[in-house]
Tab-separated table of C-alpha atoms and ligand atoms in Angstrom:
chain	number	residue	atom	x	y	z
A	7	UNK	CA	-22.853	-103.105	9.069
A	8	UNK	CA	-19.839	-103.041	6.798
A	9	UNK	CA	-17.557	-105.845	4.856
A	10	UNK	CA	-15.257	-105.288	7.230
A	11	UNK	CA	-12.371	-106.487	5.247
A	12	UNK	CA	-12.049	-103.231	3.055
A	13	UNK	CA	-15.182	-100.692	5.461
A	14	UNK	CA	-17.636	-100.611	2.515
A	15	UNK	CA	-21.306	-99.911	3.255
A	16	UNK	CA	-23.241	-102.850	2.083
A	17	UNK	CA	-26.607	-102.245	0.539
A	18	UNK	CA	-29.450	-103.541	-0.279
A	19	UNK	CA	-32.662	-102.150	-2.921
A	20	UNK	CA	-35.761	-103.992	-2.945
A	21	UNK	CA	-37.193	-102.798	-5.751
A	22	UNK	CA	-34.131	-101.102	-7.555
A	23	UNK	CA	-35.516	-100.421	-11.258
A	24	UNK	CA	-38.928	-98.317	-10.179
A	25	UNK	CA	-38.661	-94.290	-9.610
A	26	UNK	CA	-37.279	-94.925	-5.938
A	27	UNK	CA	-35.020	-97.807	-6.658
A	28	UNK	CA	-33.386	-95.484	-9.704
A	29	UNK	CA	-32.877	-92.396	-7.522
A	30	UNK	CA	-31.160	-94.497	-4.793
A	31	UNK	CA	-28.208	-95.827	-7.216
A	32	UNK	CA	-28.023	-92.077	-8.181
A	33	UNK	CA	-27.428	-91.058	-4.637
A	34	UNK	CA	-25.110	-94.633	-3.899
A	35	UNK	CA	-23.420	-93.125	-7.423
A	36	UNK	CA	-22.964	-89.730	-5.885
A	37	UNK	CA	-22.205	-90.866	-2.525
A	38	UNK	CA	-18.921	-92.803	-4.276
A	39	UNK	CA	-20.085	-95.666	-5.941
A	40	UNK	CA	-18.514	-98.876	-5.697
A	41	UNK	CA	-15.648	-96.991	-3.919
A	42	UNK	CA	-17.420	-96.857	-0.846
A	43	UNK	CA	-20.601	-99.268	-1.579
A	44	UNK	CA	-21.090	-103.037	-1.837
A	45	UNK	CA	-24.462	-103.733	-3.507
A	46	UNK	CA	-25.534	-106.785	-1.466
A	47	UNK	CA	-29.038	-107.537	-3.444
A	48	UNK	CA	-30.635	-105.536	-5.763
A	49	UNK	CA	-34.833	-106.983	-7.117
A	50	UNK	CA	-36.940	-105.880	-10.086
A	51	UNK	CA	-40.395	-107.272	-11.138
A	52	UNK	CA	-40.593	-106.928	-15.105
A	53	UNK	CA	-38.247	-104.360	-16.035
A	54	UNK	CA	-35.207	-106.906	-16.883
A	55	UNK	CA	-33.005	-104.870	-18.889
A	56	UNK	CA	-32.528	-102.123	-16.550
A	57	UNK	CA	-31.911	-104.895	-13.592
A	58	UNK	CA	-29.533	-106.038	-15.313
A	59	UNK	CA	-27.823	-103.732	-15.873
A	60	UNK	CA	-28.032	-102.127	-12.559
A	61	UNK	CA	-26.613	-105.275	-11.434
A	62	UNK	CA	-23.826	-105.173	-13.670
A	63	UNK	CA	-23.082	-101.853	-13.448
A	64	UNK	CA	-23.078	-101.472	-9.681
A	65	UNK	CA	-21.505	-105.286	-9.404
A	66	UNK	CA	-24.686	-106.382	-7.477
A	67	UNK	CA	-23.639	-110.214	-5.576
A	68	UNK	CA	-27.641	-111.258	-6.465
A	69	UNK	CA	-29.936	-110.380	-8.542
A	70	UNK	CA	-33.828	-111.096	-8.193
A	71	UNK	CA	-37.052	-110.570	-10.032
A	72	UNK	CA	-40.225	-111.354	-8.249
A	73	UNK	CA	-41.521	-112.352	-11.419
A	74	UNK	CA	-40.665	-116.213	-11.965
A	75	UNK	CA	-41.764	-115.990	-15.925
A	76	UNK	CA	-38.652	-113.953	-16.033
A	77	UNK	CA	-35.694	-115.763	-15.101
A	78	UNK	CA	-34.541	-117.325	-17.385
A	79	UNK	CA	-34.520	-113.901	-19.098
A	80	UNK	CA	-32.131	-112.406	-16.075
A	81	UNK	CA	-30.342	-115.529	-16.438
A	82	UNK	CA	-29.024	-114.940	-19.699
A	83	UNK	CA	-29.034	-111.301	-19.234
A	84	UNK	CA	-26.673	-111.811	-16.504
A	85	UNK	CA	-25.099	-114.840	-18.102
A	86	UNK	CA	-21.314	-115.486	-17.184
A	87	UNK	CA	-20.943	-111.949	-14.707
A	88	UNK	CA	-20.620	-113.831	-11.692
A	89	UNK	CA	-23.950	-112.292	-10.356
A	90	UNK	CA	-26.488	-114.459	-8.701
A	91	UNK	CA	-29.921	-114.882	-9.682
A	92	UNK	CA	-33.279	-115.731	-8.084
A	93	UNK	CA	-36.860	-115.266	-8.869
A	94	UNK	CA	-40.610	-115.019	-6.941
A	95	UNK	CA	-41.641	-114.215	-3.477
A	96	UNK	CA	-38.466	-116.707	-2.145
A	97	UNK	CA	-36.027	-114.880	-3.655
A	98	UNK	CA	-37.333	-111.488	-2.515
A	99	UNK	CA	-37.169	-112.760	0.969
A	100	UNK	CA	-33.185	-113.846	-0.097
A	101	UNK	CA	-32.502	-110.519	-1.509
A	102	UNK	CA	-34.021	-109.025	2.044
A	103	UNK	CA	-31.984	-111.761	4.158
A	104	UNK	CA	-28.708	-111.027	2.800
A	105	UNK	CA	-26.389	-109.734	4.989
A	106	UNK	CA	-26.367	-106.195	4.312
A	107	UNK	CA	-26.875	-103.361	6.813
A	108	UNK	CA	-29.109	-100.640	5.115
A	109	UNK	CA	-31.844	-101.902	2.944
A	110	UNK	CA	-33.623	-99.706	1.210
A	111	UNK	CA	-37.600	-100.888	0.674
A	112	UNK	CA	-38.665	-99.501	-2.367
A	113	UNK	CA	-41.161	-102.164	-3.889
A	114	UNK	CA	-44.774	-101.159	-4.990
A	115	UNK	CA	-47.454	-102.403	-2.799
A	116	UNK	CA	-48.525	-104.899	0.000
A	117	UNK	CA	-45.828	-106.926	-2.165
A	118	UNK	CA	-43.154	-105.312	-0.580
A	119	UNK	CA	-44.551	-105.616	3.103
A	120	UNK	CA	-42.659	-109.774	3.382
A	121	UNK	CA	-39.558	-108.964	2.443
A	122	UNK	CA	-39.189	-105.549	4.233
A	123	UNK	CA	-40.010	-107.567	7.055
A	124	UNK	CA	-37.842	-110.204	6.873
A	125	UNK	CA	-34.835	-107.504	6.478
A	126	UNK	CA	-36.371	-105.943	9.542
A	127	UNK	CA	-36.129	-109.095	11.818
A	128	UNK	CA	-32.396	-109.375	10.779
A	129	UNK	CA	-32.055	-106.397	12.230
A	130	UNK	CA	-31.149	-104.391	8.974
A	131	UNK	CA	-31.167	-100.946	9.184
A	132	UNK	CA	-34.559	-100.235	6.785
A	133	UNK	CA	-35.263	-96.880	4.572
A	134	UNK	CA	-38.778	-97.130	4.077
A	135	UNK	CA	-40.484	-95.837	0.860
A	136	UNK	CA	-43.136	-98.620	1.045
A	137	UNK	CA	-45.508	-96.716	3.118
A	138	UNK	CA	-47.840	-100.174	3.175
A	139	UNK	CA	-45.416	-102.166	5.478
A	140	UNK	CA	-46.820	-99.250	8.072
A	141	UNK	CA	-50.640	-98.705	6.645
A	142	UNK	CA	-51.283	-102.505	6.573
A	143	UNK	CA	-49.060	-103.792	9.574
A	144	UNK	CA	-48.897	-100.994	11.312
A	145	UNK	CA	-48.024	-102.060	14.971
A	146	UNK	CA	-46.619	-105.156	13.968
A	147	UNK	CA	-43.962	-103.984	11.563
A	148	UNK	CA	-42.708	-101.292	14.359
A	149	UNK	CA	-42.474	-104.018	16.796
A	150	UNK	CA	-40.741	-106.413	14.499
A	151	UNK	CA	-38.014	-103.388	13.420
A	152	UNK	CA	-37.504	-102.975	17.411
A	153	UNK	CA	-36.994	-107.021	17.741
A	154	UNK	CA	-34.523	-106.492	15.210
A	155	UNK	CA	-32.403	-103.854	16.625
A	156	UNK	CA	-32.189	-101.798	13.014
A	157	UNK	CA	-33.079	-98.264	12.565
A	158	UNK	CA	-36.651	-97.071	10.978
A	159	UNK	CA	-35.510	-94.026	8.515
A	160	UNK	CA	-38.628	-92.762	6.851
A	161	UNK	CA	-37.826	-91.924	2.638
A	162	UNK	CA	-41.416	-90.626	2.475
A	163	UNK	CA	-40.802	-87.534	1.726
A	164	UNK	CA	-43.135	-85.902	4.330
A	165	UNK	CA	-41.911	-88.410	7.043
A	166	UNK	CA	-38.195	-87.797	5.913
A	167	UNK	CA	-39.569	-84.225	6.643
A	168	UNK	CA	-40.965	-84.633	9.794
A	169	UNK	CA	-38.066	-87.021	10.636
A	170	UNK	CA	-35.307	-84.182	10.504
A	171	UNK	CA	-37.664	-81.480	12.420
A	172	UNK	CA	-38.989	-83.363	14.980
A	173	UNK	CA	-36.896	-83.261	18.345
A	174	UNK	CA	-36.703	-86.450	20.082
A	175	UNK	CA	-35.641	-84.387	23.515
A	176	UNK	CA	-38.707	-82.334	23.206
A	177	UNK	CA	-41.578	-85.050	22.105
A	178	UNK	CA	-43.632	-84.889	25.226
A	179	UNK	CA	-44.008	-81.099	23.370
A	180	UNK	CA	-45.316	-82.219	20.036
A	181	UNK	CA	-49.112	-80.792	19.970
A	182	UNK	CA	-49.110	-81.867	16.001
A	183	UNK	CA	-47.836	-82.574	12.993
A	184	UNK	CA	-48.569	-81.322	9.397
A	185	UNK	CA	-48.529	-83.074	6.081
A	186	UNK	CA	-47.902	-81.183	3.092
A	187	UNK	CA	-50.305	-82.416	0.485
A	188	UNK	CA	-49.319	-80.637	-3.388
A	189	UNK	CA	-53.414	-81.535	-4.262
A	190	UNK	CA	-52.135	-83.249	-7.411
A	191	UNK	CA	-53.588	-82.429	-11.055
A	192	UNK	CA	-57.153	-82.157	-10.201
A	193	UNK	CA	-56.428	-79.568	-6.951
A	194	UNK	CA	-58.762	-76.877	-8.520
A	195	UNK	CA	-61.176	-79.008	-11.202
A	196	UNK	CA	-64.923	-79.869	-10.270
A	197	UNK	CA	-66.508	-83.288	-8.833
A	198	UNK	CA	-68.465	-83.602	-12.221
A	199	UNK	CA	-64.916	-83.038	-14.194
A	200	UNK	CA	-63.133	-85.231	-11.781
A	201	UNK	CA	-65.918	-88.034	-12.686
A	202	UNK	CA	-64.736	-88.703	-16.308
A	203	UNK	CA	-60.712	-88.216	-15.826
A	204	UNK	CA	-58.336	-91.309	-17.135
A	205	UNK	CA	-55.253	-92.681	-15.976
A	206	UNK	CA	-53.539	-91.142	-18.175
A	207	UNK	CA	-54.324	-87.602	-16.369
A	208	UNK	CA	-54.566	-88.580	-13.431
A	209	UNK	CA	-50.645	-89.755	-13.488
A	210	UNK	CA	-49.570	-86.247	-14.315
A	211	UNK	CA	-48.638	-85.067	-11.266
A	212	UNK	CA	-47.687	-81.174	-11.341
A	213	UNK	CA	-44.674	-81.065	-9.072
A	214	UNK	CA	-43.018	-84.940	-8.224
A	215	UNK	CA	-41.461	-87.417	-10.635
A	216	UNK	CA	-43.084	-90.448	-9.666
A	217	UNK	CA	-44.147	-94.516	-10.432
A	218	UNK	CA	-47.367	-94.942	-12.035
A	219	UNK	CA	-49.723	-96.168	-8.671
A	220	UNK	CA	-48.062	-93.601	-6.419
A	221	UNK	CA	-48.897	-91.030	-8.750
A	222	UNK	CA	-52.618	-91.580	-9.682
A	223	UNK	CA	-52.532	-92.360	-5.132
A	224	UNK	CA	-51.898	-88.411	-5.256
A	225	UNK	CA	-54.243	-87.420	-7.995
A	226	UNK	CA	-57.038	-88.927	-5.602
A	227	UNK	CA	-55.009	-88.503	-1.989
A	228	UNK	CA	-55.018	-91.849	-1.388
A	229	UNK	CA	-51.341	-91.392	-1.126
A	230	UNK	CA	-52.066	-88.405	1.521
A	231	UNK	CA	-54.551	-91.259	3.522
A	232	UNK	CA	-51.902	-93.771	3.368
A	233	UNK	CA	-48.762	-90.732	4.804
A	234	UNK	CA	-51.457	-89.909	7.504
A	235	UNK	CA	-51.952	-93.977	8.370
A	236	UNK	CA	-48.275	-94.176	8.163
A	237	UNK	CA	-47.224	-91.285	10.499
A	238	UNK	CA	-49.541	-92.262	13.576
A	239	UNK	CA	-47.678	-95.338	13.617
A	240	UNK	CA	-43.955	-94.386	12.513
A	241	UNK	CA	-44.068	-90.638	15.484
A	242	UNK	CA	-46.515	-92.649	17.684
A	243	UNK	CA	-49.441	-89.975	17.246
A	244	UNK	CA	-53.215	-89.841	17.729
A	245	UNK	CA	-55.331	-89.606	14.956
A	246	UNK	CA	-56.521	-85.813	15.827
A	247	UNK	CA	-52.595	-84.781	16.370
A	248	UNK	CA	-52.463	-85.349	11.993
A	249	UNK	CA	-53.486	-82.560	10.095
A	250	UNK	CA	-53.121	-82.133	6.185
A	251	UNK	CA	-52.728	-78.825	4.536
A	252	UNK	CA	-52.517	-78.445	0.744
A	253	UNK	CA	-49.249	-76.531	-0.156
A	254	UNK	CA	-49.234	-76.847	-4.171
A	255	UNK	CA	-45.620	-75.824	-4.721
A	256	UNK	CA	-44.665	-78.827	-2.274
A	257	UNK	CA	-41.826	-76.678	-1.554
A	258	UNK	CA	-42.134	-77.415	2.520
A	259	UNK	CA	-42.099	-81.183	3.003
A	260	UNK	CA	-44.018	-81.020	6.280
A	261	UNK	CA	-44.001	-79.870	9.654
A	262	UNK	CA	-44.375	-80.391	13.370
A	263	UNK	CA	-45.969	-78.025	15.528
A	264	UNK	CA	-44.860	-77.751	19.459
A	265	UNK	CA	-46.756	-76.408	22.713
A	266	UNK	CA	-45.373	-73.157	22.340
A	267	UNK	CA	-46.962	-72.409	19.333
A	268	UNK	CA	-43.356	-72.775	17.467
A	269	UNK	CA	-43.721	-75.077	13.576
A	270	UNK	CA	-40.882	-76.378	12.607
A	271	UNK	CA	-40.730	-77.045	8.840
A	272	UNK	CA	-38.045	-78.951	6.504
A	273	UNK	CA	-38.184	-77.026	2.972
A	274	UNK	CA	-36.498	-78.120	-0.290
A	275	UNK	CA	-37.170	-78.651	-3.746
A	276	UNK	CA	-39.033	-81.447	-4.606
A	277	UNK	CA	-36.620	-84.343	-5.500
A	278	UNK	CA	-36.569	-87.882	-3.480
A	279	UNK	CA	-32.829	-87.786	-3.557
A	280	UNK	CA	-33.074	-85.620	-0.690
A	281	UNK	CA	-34.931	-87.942	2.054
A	282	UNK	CA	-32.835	-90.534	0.215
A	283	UNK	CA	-29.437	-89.365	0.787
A	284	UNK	CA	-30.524	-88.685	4.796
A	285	UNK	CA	-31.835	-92.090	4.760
A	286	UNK	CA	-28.635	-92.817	3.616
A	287	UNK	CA	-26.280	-90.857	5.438
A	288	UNK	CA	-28.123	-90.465	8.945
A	289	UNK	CA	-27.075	-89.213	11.219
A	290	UNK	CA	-24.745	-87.333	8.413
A	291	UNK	CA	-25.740	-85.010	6.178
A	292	UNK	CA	-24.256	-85.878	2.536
A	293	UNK	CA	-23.017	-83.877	-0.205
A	294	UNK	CA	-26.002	-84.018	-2.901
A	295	UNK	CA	-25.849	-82.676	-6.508
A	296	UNK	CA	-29.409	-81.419	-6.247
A	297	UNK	CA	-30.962	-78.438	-7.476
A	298	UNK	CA	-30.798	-75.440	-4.202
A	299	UNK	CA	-33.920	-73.695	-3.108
A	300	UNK	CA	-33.720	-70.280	-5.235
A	301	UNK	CA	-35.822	-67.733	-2.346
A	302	UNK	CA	-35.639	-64.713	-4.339
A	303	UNK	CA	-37.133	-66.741	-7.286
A	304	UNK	CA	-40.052	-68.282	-4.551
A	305	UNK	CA	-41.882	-65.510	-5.390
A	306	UNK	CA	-44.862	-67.664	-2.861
A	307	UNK	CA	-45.744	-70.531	-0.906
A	308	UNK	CA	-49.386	-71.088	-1.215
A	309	UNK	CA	-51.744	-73.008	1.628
A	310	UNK	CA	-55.233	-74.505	1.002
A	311	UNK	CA	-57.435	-76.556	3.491
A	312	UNK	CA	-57.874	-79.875	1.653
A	313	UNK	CA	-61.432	-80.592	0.312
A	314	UNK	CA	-62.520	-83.981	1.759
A	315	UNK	CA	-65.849	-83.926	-0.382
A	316	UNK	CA	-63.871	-84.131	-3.839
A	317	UNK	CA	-60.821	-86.153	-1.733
A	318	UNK	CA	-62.579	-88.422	0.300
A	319	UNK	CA	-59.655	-90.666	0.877
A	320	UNK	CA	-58.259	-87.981	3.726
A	321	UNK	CA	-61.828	-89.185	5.146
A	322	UNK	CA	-61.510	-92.594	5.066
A	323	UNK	CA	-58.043	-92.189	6.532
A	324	UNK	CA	-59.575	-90.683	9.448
A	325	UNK	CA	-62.475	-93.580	9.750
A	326	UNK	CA	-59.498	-96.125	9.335
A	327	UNK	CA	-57.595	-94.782	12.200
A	328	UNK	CA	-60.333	-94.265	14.746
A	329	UNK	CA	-61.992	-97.453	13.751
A	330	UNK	CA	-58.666	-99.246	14.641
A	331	UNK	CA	-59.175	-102.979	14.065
A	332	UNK	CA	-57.571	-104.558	11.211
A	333	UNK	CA	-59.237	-101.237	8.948
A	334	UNK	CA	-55.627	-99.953	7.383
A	335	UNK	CA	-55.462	-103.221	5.865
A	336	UNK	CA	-58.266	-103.665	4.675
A	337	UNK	CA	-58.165	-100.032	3.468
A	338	UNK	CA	-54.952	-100.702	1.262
A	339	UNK	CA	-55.874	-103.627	0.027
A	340	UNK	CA	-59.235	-102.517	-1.635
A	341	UNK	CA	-57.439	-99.377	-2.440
A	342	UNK	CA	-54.694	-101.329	-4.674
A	343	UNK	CA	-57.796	-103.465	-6.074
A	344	UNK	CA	-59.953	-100.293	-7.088
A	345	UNK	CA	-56.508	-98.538	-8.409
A	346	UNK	CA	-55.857	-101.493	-10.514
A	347	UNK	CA	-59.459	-101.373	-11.621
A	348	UNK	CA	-58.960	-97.642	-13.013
A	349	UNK	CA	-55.912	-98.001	-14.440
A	350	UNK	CA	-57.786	-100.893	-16.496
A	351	UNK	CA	-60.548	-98.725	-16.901
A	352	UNK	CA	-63.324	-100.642	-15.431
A	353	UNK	CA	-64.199	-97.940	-12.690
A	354	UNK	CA	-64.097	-93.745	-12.905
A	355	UNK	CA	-61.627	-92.215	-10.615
A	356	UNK	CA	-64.117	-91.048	-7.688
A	357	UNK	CA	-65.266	-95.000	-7.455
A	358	UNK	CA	-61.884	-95.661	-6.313
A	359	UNK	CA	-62.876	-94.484	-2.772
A	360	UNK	CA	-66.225	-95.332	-2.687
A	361	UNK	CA	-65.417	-98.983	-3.845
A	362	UNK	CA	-62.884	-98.739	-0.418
A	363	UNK	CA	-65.540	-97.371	1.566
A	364	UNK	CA	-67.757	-100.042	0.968
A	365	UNK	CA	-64.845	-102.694	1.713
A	366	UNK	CA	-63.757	-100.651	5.083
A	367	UNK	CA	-67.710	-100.974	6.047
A	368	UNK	CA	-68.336	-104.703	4.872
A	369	UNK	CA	-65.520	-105.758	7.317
A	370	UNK	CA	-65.478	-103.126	10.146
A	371	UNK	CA	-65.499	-105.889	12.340
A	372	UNK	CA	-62.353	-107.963	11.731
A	373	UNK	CA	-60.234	-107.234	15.264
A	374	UNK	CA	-56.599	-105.916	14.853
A	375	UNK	CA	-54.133	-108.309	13.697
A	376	UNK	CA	-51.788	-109.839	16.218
A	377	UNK	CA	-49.504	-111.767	13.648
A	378	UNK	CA	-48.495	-111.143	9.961
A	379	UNK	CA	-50.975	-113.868	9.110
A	380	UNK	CA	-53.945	-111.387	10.289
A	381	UNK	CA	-52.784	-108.908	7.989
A	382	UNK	CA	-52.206	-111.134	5.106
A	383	UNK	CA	-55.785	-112.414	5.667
A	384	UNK	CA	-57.624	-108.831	5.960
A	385	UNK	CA	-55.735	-107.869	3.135
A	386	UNK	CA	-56.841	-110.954	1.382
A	387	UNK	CA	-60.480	-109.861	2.674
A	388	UNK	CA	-60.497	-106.885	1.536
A	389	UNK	CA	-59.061	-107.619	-2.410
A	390	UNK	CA	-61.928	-110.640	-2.163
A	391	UNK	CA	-64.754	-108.218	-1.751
A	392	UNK	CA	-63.165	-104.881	-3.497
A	393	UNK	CA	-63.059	-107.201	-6.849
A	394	UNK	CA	-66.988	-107.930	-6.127
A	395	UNK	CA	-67.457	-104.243	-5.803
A	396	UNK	CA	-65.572	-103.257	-8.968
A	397	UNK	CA	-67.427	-106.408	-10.876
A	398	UNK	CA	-71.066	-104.770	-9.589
A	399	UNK	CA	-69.654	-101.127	-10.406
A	400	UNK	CA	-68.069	-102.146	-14.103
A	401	UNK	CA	-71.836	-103.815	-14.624
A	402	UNK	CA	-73.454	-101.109	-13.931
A	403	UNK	CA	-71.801	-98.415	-15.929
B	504	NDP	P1	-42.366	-97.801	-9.083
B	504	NDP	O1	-43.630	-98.332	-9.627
B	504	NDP	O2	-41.614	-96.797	-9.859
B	504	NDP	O3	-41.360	-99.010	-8.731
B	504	NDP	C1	-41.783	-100.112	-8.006
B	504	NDP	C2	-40.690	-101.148	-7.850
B	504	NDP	O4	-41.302	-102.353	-7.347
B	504	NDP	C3	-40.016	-101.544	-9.151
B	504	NDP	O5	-38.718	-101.981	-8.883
B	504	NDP	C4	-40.885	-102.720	-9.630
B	504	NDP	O6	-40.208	-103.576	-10.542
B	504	NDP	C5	-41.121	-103.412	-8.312
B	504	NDP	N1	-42.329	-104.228	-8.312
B	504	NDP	C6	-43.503	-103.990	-8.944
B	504	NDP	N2	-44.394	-104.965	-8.681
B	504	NDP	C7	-43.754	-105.842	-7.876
B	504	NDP	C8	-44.137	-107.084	-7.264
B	504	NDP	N3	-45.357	-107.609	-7.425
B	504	NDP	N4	-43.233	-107.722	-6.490
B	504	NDP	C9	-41.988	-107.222	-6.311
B	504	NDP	N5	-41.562	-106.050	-6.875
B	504	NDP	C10	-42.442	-105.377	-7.631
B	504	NDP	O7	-42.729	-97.248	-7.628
B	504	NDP	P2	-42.051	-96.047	-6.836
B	504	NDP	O8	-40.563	-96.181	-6.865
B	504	NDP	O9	-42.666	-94.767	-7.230
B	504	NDP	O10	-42.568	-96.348	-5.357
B	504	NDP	C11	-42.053	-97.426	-4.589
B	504	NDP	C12	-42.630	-97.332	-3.185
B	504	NDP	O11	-42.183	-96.115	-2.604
B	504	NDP	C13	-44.177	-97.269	-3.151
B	504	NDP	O12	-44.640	-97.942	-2.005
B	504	NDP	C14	-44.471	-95.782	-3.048
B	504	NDP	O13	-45.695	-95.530	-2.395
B	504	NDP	C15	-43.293	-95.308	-2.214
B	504	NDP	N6	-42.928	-93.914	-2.410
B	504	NDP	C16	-42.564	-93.465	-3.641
B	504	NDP	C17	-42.222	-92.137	-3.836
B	504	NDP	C18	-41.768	-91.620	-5.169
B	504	NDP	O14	-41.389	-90.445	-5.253
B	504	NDP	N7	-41.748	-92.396	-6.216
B	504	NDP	C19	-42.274	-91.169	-2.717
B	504	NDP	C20	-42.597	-91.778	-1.463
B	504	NDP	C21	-42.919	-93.091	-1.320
B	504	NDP	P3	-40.228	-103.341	-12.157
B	504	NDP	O15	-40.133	-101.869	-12.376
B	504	NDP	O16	-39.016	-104.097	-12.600
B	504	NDP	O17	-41.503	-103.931	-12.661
């Protein structure tokens, strides 16, 4: 979809000031700017200043943070630019409804999952970075992009991956496909050492640049649970066709393996701008200021079969998918209430997954959800009895 009047690309970032939202303008930037881009909406949560400015800078038509303590702030930040402003959950949904035809979905969280889906049923083209619209509505979301009539392009790094390699003409030949998993900064320390690690370690991831949840989702592989949840529904496989493999250089994004024995593999070096710009660009390929893979300095790609006994989210992941049900839900939504937990210190790192196990069990019997009210309610479930878990686990430490 463009302006018409003058061919511009209009765009939209839902959640423009985290890690994601900050690499797209640098692409948009690269790509030409305000030359060749309108910036239809861009949305924030706290981080005013830097909306803002973003807004400013890339002459954004509306502005939104979903916090409403803060509008008056982005009111007067923005005061007398022209810009509009809104604030909260409605003005999300405003910033996703705007006419704009490639909306990039970028917010943190089952708080992105309403207005990625409102974008969706307008038929917006949608570059997904929030892998939860596909963990916790799974089905639903797919169907509701198809309704639309908009393109699915997977920023995920590993879908973005499998994405470019896998060959539409030759799916009935898929056998498999393989995430890349880097094994974060606790790949090679101990259970007992992993039982006493902070946030502030386990955000230090060795290889990607990342927001603070995403990054600590690595440390433990919930983030690898969520990309396996995520690619049975976005390449339509079974659970057994998903296979992780630990690649700690997280030089090859991913791969997909075919029936005659052939892996294809997308390699690069790690940097979102990447899957961004072929979000971006697709079915182009754009020119990208981003560092070139160096092979004669690769001196080696290593491989490692992940370790599900220190990692049980890859585990759970499993459970979740073969349980069906309303389980992804449920599994994100104790996941974000045990993360929050840790970062707050109240639970150790490996409770994070046993606090979700225990959720996943207590409600193994809620059937899959058949509207976005089913999946706001297991989600709502599952934070209800995660925050009894962590309140029993912080009581007992
Ligand atoms: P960040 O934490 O860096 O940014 C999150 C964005 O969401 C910010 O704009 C933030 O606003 C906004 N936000 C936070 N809370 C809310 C809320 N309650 N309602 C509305 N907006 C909110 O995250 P990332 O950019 O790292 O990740 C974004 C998504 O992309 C996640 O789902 C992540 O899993 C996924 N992803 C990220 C990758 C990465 O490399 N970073 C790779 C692949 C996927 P503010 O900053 O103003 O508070």
């Amino acid at each position: 979809m463009t302006s018409g009047a003058n061919d511009k690309r209009r765009l939209t970032i839902l959640g423009s000031t985290g890690s994601i939202g900050t690499n797209t303008l640098d692409v948009v930037r690269q790509l030409g700017g305000r030359d060749r881009f309108e910036i239809a909406a861009l949305t924030g949560n706290g981080n005013i200043d830097l909306l803002a400015e973003q807004a400013k800078s890339f002459g954004a038509e509306l502005a939104v943070t979903a916090d409403e303590g803060q509008y008056e702030i982005l009111k007067a930040a923005l005061a007398g630019t022209g810009i509009e402003i809104a604030a909260g959950r409605n003005g999300l949904i405003e910033a996703a409804e705007r006419n704009a035809g490639w909306v990039m979905a970028a917010i943190v969280g089952t708080a992105g999952l309403a207005p990625t889906l409102a974008a969706a049923r307008r038929g917006a083209d949608i570059a997904l970075a929030n892998k939860e619209c596909l963990v916790s509505a799974g089905d639903l979301f797919i169907s509701a992009v198809a309704e639309g009539g908009g393109k699915l392009l997977p920023v995920d790094s590993e879908h973005n991956a499998i994405y470019q390699v896998l060959e539409e003409h030759q799916r009935h030949a898929v056998e498999r496909i393989i995430l890349t998993a880097s094994g974060g900064p606790f790949r090679t320390s101990t259970l007992a050492e992993m039982r006493d690690v902070t946030a502030a370690t386990a955000r230090a991831h060795p290889n990607w640049s990342m927001g603070l949840k995403i990054s600590i989702d690595s440390a433990s592989m919930f983030n690898k649970a969520l990309e396996m949840i995520e690619a049975k529904h976005l390449f339509r496989m079974r659970p057994d066709q998903i296979e992780v493999i630990v690649h700690p250089q997280s030089i090859i994004h991913s791969m997909v393996g075919y029936s005659d024995g052939s892996v294809l593999a997308q390699l690069g070096c790690p940097d979102m701008r990447t899957a961004i710009g072929y979000a971006l660009s697709h079915p182009a390929r754009p020119q990208l200021d981003v560092q070139r893979l160096d092979f004669a300095k690769l001196s080696r790609l290593d491989f490692e079969a992940p370790d599900e006994e220190r990692f049980p989210a890859l585990r759970l992941a499993r459970l979740a998918m073969e349980r069906g049900g309303a389980q992804g839900a449920i599994l994100n939504g104790a996941k974000e209430v045990a993360l929050e937990a840790f970062i707050g210190g109240h639970v150790g790192f490996l409770q994070m997954a046993e606090i979700t196990e225990a959720v996943m069990d207590a409600l193994s019997h809620m059937p899959a959800a058949t509207t976005m009210d089913d999946v706001f309610l297991a989600d709502e479930e599952a934070r209800r009895i995660a925050r009894q878990r962590v309140e029993q686990t912080a009581a007992a430490a």
